[in-house]
Amino acid sequence: GSSTPSNDILLCDGPSPSIDCPHGETFHQLCTAPPTFIIPRDSWSCPSCTLSSSPSSPKMSDLVKQSSSRFLKTLKSLLSQIRFSETTIEAYTSTSKSVSLLLKNRRMPLELLRASTRLEKTKLKIRDLILQLDSYIVSSSLNGDPRFQSDDVSDGSGVDTSDVVCALCRGG
């Protein structure tokens, strides 16, 4: 795994389904203000489109609160998954009788394997979130605005993004 956090390119869906983004359309996760630590599963609009599409025009502080709220919600969900996995593992390994049954059968139950796998995957997701947040905090305090850093983009999708540039930092 990589020790650097994700800074993938996001495609703005515009202020509404019928209007394209007038602000450049593509943005690094850390170039948006507030940064987008969690890539949404559905449509995503850059902060400028979000501000222009709302008749009541939310303030930037409202966008920061929304981003923070999404981050905390995701983190709480991941921590809940860890607790569930740990409870399952503990049920299979907490007594000497259960451990001796595991050793006697010489095969781990499928539920125990799944819990162990889920636990490790969830820990990696939390690690990635923390690295993204840490990277943003360090880049913000040391270099001013992280929007003017250009990192290599590798989204793992197999799609060539080498010619896609961020509308803010002009990096790919």
mmCIF file of C-alpha atoms in Angstrom:
data_model
loop_
_atom_site.group_PDB
_atom_site.id
_atom_site.type_symbol
_atom_site.label_atom_id
_atom_site.label_comp_id
_atom_site.label_asym_id
_atom_site.label_seq_id
_atom_site.Cartn_x
_atom_site.Cartn_y
_atom_site.Cartn_z
ATOM 1 C CA GLY A 1 0.000 0.000 0.000
ATOM 2 C CA SER A 2 0.940 3.595 -0.480
ATOM 3 C CA SER A 3 1.686 5.849 2.470
ATOM 4 C CA THR A 4 0.372 8.911 0.642
ATOM 5 C CA PRO A 5 -3.322 9.734 0.844
ATOM 6 C CA SER A 6 -5.623 9.759 -2.133
ATOM 7 C CA ASN A 7 -5.977 12.962 -4.105
ATOM 8 C CA ASP A 8 -8.056 11.680 -6.997
ATOM 9 C CA ILE A 9 -9.609 13.854 -9.668
ATOM 10 C CA LEU A 10 -13.340 14.462 -9.131
ATOM 11 C CA LEU A 11 -15.719 15.338 -11.964
ATOM 12 C CA CYS A 12 -18.228 18.064 -11.076
ATOM 13 C CA ASP A 13 -21.759 17.206 -12.172
ATOM 14 C CA GLY A 14 -22.673 20.900 -12.244
ATOM 15 C CA PRO A 15 -25.169 22.944 -10.241
ATOM 16 C CA SER A 16 -28.085 20.895 -11.618
ATOM 17 C CA PRO A 17 -28.550 17.892 -13.933
ATOM 18 C CA SER A 18 -29.229 20.146 -16.930
ATOM 19 C CA ILE A 19 -26.356 22.618 -16.364
ATOM 20 C CA ASP A 20 -22.660 21.745 -16.772
ATOM 21 C CA CYS A 21 -20.040 23.036 -14.358
ATOM 22 C CA PRO A 22 -18.832 26.494 -15.492
ATOM 23 C CA HIS A 23 -15.835 26.373 -13.141
ATOM 24 C CA GLY A 24 -13.634 23.797 -14.820
ATOM 25 C CA GLU A 25 -15.405 20.487 -14.201
ATOM 26 C CA THR A 26 -12.492 18.503 -12.706
ATOM 27 C CA PHE A 27 -10.887 19.004 -9.302
ATOM 28 C CA HIS A 28 -8.426 17.194 -7.038
ATOM 29 C CA GLN A 29 -10.007 16.021 -3.796
ATOM 30 C CA LEU A 30 -7.715 18.317 -1.795
ATOM 31 C CA CYS A 31 -8.121 21.294 -4.151
ATOM 32 C CA THR A 32 -11.758 21.819 -3.266
ATOM 33 C CA ALA A 33 -12.545 24.083 -0.351
ATOM 34 C CA PRO A 34 -13.450 22.386 1.887
ATOM 35 C CA PRO A 35 -11.467 19.325 0.747
ATOM 36 C CA THR A 36 -13.443 16.269 -0.315
ATOM 37 C CA PHE A 37 -11.986 13.481 1.818
ATOM 38 C CA ILE A 38 -14.741 11.013 0.962
ATOM 39 C CA ILE A 39 -15.672 10.465 -2.677
ATOM 40 C CA PRO A 40 -19.468 10.470 -2.908
ATOM 41 C CA ARG A 41 -21.179 7.454 -4.450
ATOM 42 C CA ASP A 42 -23.738 9.555 -6.285
ATOM 43 C CA SER A 43 -23.362 12.867 -8.096
ATOM 44 C CA TRP A 44 -20.921 15.476 -6.818
ATOM 45 C CA SER A 45 -20.836 19.232 -7.345
ATOM 46 C CA CYS A 46 -17.846 21.456 -6.679
ATOM 47 C CA PRO A 47 -18.295 24.039 -3.900
ATOM 48 C CA SER A 48 -18.822 26.842 -6.458
ATOM 49 C CA CYS A 49 -21.665 24.960 -8.166
ATOM 50 C CA THR A 50 -23.113 24.054 -4.784
ATOM 51 C CA LEU A 51 -23.079 27.714 -3.763
ATOM 52 C CA SER A 52 -24.572 28.918 -7.068
ATOM 53 C CA SER A 53 -27.313 26.274 -7.264
ATOM 54 C CA SER A 54 -28.906 27.064 -3.936
ATOM 55 C CA PRO A 55 -31.294 30.021 -3.794
ATOM 56 C CA SER A 56 -30.324 30.560 -0.176
ATOM 57 C CA SER A 57 -26.598 30.212 -1.061
ATOM 58 C CA PRO A 58 -25.013 28.404 1.895
ATOM 59 C CA LYS A 59 -21.909 29.991 3.359
ATOM 60 C CA MET A 60 -18.500 28.381 3.005
ATOM 61 C CA SER A 61 -18.645 27.592 6.733
ATOM 62 C CA ASP A 62 -21.786 25.532 6.025
ATOM 63 C CA LEU A 63 -19.881 23.565 3.374
ATOM 64 C CA VAL A 64 -17.064 22.928 5.842
ATOM 65 C CA LYS A 65 -19.601 21.714 8.401
ATOM 66 C CA GLN A 66 -21.193 19.404 5.808
ATOM 67 C CA SER A 67 -17.800 18.003 4.827
ATOM 68 C CA SER A 68 -16.840 17.509 8.474
ATOM 69 C CA SER A 69 -20.175 15.862 9.163
ATOM 70 C CA ARG A 70 -19.713 13.411 6.253
ATOM 71 C CA PHE A 71 -16.193 12.639 7.469
ATOM 72 C CA LEU A 72 -17.368 11.957 11.030
ATOM 73 C CA LYS A 73 -20.336 9.885 9.833
ATOM 74 C CA THR A 74 -18.031 7.725 7.714
ATOM 75 C CA LEU A 75 -15.539 7.360 10.559
ATOM 76 C CA LYS A 76 -18.297 6.349 13.016
ATOM 77 C CA SER A 77 -19.600 3.778 10.542
ATOM 78 C CA LEU A 78 -16.110 2.307 10.104
ATOM 79 C CA LEU A 79 -15.580 2.164 13.876
ATOM 80 C CA SER A 80 -18.908 0.364 14.212
ATOM 81 C CA GLN A 81 -17.736 -2.194 11.635
ATOM 82 C CA ILE A 82 -14.562 -2.717 13.670
ATOM 83 C CA ARG A 83 -16.552 -3.300 16.870
ATOM 84 C CA PHE A 84 -18.802 -5.809 15.092
ATOM 85 C CA SER A 85 -15.818 -7.692 13.648
ATOM 86 C CA GLU A 86 -14.008 -7.733 16.977
ATOM 87 C CA THR A 87 -17.130 -9.049 18.734
ATOM 88 C CA THR A 88 -17.411 -11.873 16.198
ATOM 89 C CA ILE A 89 -13.720 -12.768 16.562
ATOM 90 C CA GLU A 90 -13.986 -12.638 20.357
ATOM 91 C CA ALA A 91 -16.968 -15.011 20.282
ATOM 92 C CA TYR A 92 -14.808 -17.602 18.530
ATOM 93 C CA THR A 93 -11.634 -17.099 20.568
ATOM 94 C CA SER A 94 -12.580 -15.927 24.068
ATOM 95 C CA THR A 95 -12.598 -19.268 25.873
ATOM 96 C CA SER A 96 -10.120 -22.108 25.947
ATOM 97 C CA LYS A 97 -12.931 -24.453 24.858
ATOM 98 C CA SER A 98 -13.661 -22.414 21.724
ATOM 99 C CA VAL A 99 -9.951 -22.193 20.877
ATOM 100 C CA SER A 100 -9.486 -25.945 21.319
ATOM 101 C CA LEU A 101 -12.480 -26.548 18.999
ATOM 102 C CA LEU A 102 -10.859 -24.332 16.384
ATOM 103 C CA LEU A 103 -7.572 -26.220 16.710
ATOM 104 C CA LYS A 104 -9.307 -29.581 16.643
ATOM 105 C CA ASN A 105 -11.231 -28.804 13.424
ATOM 106 C CA ARG A 106 -8.084 -27.360 11.771
ATOM 107 C CA ARG A 107 -10.333 -25.084 9.718
ATOM 108 C CA MET A 108 -11.494 -21.652 10.644
ATOM 109 C CA PRO A 109 -15.239 -21.085 10.363
ATOM 110 C CA LEU A 110 -16.224 -18.933 7.399
ATOM 111 C CA GLU A 111 -17.798 -16.327 9.695
ATOM 112 C CA LEU A 112 -14.515 -15.955 11.583
ATOM 113 C CA LEU A 113 -12.541 -15.579 8.341
ATOM 114 C CA ARG A 114 -14.979 -12.951 7.085
ATOM 115 C CA ALA A 115 -14.797 -11.038 10.368
ATOM 116 C CA SER A 116 -10.978 -11.063 10.262
ATOM 117 C CA THR A 117 -10.945 -9.876 6.650
ATOM 118 C CA ARG A 118 -13.577 -7.183 7.334
ATOM 119 C CA LEU A 119 -11.570 -5.991 10.351
ATOM 120 C CA GLU A 120 -8.360 -5.573 8.347
ATOM 121 C CA LYS A 121 -10.083 -3.865 5.397
ATOM 122 C CA THR A 122 -11.866 -1.455 7.734
ATOM 123 C CA LYS A 123 -8.615 -0.612 9.517
ATOM 124 C CA LEU A 124 -7.055 0.231 6.143
ATOM 125 C CA LYS A 125 -9.990 2.505 5.250
ATOM 126 C CA ILE A 126 -9.623 4.363 8.551
ATOM 127 C CA ARG A 127 -5.877 4.652 7.988
ATOM 128 C CA ASP A 128 -6.487 6.161 4.543
ATOM 129 C CA LEU A 129 -8.976 8.690 5.949
ATOM 130 C CA ILE A 130 -6.541 9.722 8.660
ATOM 131 C CA LEU A 131 -3.690 10.046 6.143
ATOM 132 C CA GLN A 132 -5.874 12.237 3.907
ATOM 133 C CA LEU A 133 -6.799 14.462 6.820
ATOM 134 C CA ASP A 134 -3.196 14.604 8.047
ATOM 135 C CA SER A 135 -1.915 15.468 4.580
ATOM 136 C CA TYR A 136 -4.441 18.265 4.247
ATOM 137 C CA ILE A 137 -3.603 19.691 7.673
ATOM 138 C CA VAL A 138 0.157 19.576 7.018
ATOM 139 C CA SER A 139 -0.140 21.065 3.529
ATOM 140 C CA SER A 140 -2.491 23.788 4.738
ATOM 141 C CA SER A 141 -0.288 24.865 7.627
ATOM 142 C CA LEU A 142 3.074 24.585 5.875
ATOM 143 C CA ASN A 143 2.320 25.610 2.319
ATOM 144 C CA GLY A 144 -0.653 27.897 2.671
ATOM 145 C CA ASP A 145 -3.291 26.599 0.312
ATOM 146 C CA PRO A 146 -3.175 22.922 -0.765
ATOM 147 C CA ARG A 147 -5.005 23.812 -3.953
ATOM 148 C CA PHE A 148 -1.717 24.835 -5.507
ATOM 149 C CA GLN A 149 0.040 21.507 -5.074
ATOM 150 C CA SER A 150 0.065 19.068 -7.944
ATOM 151 C CA ASP A 151 0.166 15.383 -7.129
ATOM 152 C CA ASP A 152 0.153 12.459 -9.526
ATOM 153 C CA VAL A 153 -3.304 10.979 -9.979
ATOM 154 C CA SER A 154 -3.776 7.251 -9.940
ATOM 155 C CA ASP A 155 -7.367 6.275 -9.403
ATOM 156 C CA GLY A 156 -6.930 2.561 -10.082
ATOM 157 C CA SER A 157 -9.892 2.504 -12.477
ATOM 158 C CA GLY A 158 -7.843 1.671 -15.554
ATOM 159 C CA VAL A 159 -9.032 4.919 -17.181
ATOM 160 C CA ASP A 160 -6.301 7.130 -18.593
ATOM 161 C CA THR A 161 -6.462 10.354 -16.588
ATOM 162 C CA SER A 162 -3.084 11.663 -17.712
ATOM 163 C CA ASP A 163 -4.677 14.401 -19.827
ATOM 164 C CA VAL A 164 -7.214 15.455 -17.167
ATOM 165 C CA VAL A 165 -6.184 18.512 -15.184
ATOM 166 C CA CYS A 166 -7.574 20.055 -12.050
ATOM 167 C CA ALA A 167 -9.382 23.332 -12.695
ATOM 168 C CA LEU A 168 -7.667 24.983 -9.716
ATOM 169 C CA CYS A 169 -4.050 23.821 -9.570
ATOM 170 C CA ARG A 170 -3.810 22.752 -13.238
ATOM 171 C CA GLY A 171 -2.112 19.550 -12.083
ATOM 172 C CA GLY A 172 -3.049 16.122 -13.412
#
